[in-house]
Short mmCIF file of C-alpha atoms in Angstrom, two decimals:
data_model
loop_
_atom_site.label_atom_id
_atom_site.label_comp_id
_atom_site.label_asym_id
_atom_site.label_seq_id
_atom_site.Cartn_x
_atom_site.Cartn_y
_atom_site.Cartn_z
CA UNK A 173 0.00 0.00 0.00
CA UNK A 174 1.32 3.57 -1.14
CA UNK A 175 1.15 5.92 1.92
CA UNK A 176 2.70 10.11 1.59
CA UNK A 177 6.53 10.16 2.88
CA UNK A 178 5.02 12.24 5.51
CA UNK A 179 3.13 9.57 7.30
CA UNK A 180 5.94 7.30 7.68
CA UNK A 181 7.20 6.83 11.49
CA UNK A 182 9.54 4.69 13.58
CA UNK A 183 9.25 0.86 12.95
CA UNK A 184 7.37 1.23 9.43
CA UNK A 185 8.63 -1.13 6.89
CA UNK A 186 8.95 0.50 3.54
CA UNK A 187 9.83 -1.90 0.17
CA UNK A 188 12.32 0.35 -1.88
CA UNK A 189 13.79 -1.16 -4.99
CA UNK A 190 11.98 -4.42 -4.25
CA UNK A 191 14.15 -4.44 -0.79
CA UNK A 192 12.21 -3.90 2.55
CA UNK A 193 13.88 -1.41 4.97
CA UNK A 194 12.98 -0.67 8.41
CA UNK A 195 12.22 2.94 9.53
CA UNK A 196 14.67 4.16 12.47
CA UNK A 197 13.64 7.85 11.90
CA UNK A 198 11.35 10.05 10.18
CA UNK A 199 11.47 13.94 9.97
CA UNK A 200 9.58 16.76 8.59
CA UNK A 201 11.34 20.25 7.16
CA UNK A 202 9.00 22.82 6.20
CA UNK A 203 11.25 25.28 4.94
CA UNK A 204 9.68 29.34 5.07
CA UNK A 205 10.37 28.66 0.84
CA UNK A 206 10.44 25.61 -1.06
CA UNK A 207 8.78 22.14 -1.15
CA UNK A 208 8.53 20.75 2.23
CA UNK A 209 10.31 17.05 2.73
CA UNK A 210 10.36 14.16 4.92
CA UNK A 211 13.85 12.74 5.85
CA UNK A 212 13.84 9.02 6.76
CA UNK A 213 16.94 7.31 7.99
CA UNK A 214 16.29 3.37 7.10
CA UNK A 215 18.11 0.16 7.72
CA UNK A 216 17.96 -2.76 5.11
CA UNK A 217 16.73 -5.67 6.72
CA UNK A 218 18.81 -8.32 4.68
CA UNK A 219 22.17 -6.93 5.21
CA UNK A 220 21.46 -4.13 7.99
CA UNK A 221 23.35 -1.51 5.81
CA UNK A 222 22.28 1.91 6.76
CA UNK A 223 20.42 4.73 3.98
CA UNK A 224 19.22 8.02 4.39
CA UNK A 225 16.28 8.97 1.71
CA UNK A 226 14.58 12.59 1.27
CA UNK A 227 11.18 12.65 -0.25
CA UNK A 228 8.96 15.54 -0.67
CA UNK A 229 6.19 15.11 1.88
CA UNK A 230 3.74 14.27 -0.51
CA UNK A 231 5.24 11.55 -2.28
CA UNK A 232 4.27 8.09 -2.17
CA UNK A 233 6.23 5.52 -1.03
CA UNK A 234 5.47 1.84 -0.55
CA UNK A 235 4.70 0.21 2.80
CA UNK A 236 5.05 -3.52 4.01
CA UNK A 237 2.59 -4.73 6.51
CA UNK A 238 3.72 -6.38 9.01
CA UNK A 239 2.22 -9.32 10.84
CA UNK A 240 2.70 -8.25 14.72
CA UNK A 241 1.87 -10.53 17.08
CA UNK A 242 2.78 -10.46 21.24
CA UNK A 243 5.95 -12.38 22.04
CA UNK A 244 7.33 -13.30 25.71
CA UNK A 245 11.33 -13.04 25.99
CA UNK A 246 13.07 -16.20 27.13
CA UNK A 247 16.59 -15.91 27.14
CA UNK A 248 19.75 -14.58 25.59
CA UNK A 249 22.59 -16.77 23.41
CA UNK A 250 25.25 -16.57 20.91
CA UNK A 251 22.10 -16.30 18.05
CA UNK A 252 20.25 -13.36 19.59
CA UNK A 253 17.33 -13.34 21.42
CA UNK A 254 14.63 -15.55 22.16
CA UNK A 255 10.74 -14.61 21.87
CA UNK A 256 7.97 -17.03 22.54
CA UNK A 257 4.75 -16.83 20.64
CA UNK A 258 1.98 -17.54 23.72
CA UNK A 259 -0.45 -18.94 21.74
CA UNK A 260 1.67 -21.25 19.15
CA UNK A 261 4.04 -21.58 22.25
CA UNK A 262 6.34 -21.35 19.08
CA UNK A 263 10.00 -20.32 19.54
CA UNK A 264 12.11 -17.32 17.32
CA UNK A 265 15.48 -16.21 17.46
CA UNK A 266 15.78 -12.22 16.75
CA UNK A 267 19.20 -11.09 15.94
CA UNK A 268 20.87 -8.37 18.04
CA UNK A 269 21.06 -5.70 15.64
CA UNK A 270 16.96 -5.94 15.53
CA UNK A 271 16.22 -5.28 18.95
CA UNK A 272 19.77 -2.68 18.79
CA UNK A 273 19.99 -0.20 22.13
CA UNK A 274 16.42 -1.45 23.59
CA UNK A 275 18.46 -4.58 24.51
CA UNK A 276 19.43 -3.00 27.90
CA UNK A 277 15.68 -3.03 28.87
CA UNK A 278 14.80 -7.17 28.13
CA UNK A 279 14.01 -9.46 31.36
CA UNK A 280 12.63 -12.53 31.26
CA UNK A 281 9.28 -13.13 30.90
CA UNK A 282 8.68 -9.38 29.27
CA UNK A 283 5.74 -9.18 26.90
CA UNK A 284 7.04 -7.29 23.72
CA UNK A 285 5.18 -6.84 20.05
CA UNK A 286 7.34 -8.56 17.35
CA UNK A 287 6.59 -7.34 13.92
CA UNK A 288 7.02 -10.02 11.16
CA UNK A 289 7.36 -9.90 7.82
CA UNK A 290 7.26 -13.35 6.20
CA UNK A 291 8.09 -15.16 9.11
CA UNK A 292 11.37 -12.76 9.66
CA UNK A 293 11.12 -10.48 12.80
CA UNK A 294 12.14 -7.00 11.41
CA UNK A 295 11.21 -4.74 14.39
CA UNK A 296 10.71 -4.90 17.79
CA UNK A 297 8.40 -2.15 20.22
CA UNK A 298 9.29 -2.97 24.54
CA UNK A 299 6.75 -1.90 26.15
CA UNK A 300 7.39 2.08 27.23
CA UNK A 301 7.92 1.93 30.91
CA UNK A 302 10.14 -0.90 32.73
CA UNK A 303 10.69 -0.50 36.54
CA UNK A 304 14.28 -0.77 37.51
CA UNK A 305 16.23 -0.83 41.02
CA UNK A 306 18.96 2.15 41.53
CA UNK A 307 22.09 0.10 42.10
CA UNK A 308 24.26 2.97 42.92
CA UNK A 309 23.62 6.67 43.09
CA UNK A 310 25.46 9.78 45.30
CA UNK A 311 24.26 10.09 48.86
CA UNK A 312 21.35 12.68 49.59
CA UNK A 313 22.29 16.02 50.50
CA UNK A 314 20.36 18.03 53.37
CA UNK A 315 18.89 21.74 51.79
CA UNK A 316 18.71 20.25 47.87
CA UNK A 317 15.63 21.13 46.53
CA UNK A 318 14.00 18.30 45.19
CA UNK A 319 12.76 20.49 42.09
CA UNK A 320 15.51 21.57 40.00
CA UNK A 321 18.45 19.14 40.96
CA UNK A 322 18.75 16.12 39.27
CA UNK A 323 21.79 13.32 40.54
CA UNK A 324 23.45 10.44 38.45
CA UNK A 325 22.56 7.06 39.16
CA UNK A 326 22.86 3.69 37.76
CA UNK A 327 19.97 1.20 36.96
CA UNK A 328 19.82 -2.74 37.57
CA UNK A 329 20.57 -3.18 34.05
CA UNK A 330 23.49 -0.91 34.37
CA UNK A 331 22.39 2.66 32.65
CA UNK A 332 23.19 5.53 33.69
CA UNK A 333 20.10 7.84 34.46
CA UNK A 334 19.43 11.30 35.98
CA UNK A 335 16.91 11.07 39.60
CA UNK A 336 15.89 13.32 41.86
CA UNK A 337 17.75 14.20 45.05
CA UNK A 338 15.03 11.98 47.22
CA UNK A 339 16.28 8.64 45.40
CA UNK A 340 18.47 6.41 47.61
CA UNK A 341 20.27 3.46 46.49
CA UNK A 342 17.88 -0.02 46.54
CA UNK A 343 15.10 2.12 45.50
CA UNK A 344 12.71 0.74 42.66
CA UNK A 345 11.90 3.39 39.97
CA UNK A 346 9.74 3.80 36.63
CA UNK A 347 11.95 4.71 33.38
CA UNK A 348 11.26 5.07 29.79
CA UNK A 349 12.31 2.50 27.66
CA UNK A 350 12.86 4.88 24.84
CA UNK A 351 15.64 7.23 26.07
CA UNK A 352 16.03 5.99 30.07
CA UNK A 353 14.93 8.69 31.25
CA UNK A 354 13.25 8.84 35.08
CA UNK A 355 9.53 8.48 34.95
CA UNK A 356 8.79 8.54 38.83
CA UNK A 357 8.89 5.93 42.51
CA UNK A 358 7.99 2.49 41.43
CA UNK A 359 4.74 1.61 43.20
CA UNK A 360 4.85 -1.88 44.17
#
């Protein structure tokens, strides 16, 4: 299906040249004068190779649908990583370079939407918010406000992340899966 350059976003699969490519980014310029255009950078899903493409915003490109379906992650090995289809109970491998920086963010038994394309995983969405423990952070400091000031810390899975003063080490908090960034106190 032909869609405008414009409405392409993050984890669209487009088929250029009769090769599918994965979305990483899509941006608009609408320049004061000029034709207004959509910058998309891609990455092949045979090979991986990266490719940058401008369009004009209104011109059409091709989109793959995807068949995405909710998969449970297992484990990591020497392949990848391993996603269980609940329903088929059927097993997949999905290559590093797939999942790419979200990696970080996996635990076991995490629900995640695989997107498919022939049988192939080509993309993967975690879900936006993981909770975390605080593993290490500075000490808290009597007369910080706890508006403004922010403090490094490091997460359970070993990211570095910005808290508020308040935060002690062992605490349990709510980040985004998408940049890291603190969300607020876990609740449980």
């Amino acid at each position: 299906m032909k869609v405008n350059a414009q409405a392409l976003r993050r984890g669209n699969v487009v088929e250029l040249d009769g090769k599918l490519y994965v979305v990483l980014s899509a941006e608009s310029f609408h320049p004061g004068k000029g034709t207004p255009t959509t910058q998309v950078d891609m990455r092949r899903i045979a090979d991986g190779v990266k490719v940058s493409e401008r369009w004009k915003t209104t011109e059409q490109v091709e989109r793959a649908f995807l068949d995405e379906r909710p998969f449970t992650y297992l484990y990591e090995d020497a392949e990848g990583y391993t996603f269980m289809n609940m329903e088929s109970f059927e097993q997949i491998a999905v290559p590093k370079d797939v999942i790419g920086d979200g990696a970080v963010y996996l635990h076991e038994n995490m629900e995640v939407q695989l997107s498919l394309y022939q049988g192939v995983p080509v993309s993967i969405e975690l879900p936006q918010r993981v909770t975390l423990e605080i593993v290490d952070t500075e000490p808290t400091m009597k007369g910080q406000t706890a508006s403004s000031s922010y403090k490094p810390a490091t997460l359970s899975n070993g990211v570095r992340t910005m808290v508020p003063p308040h935060i002690s080490t062992g605490t349990r908090v709510v980040v985004m899966t998408e940049d890291g960034s603190y969300v607020e106190r876990a609740k449980d």
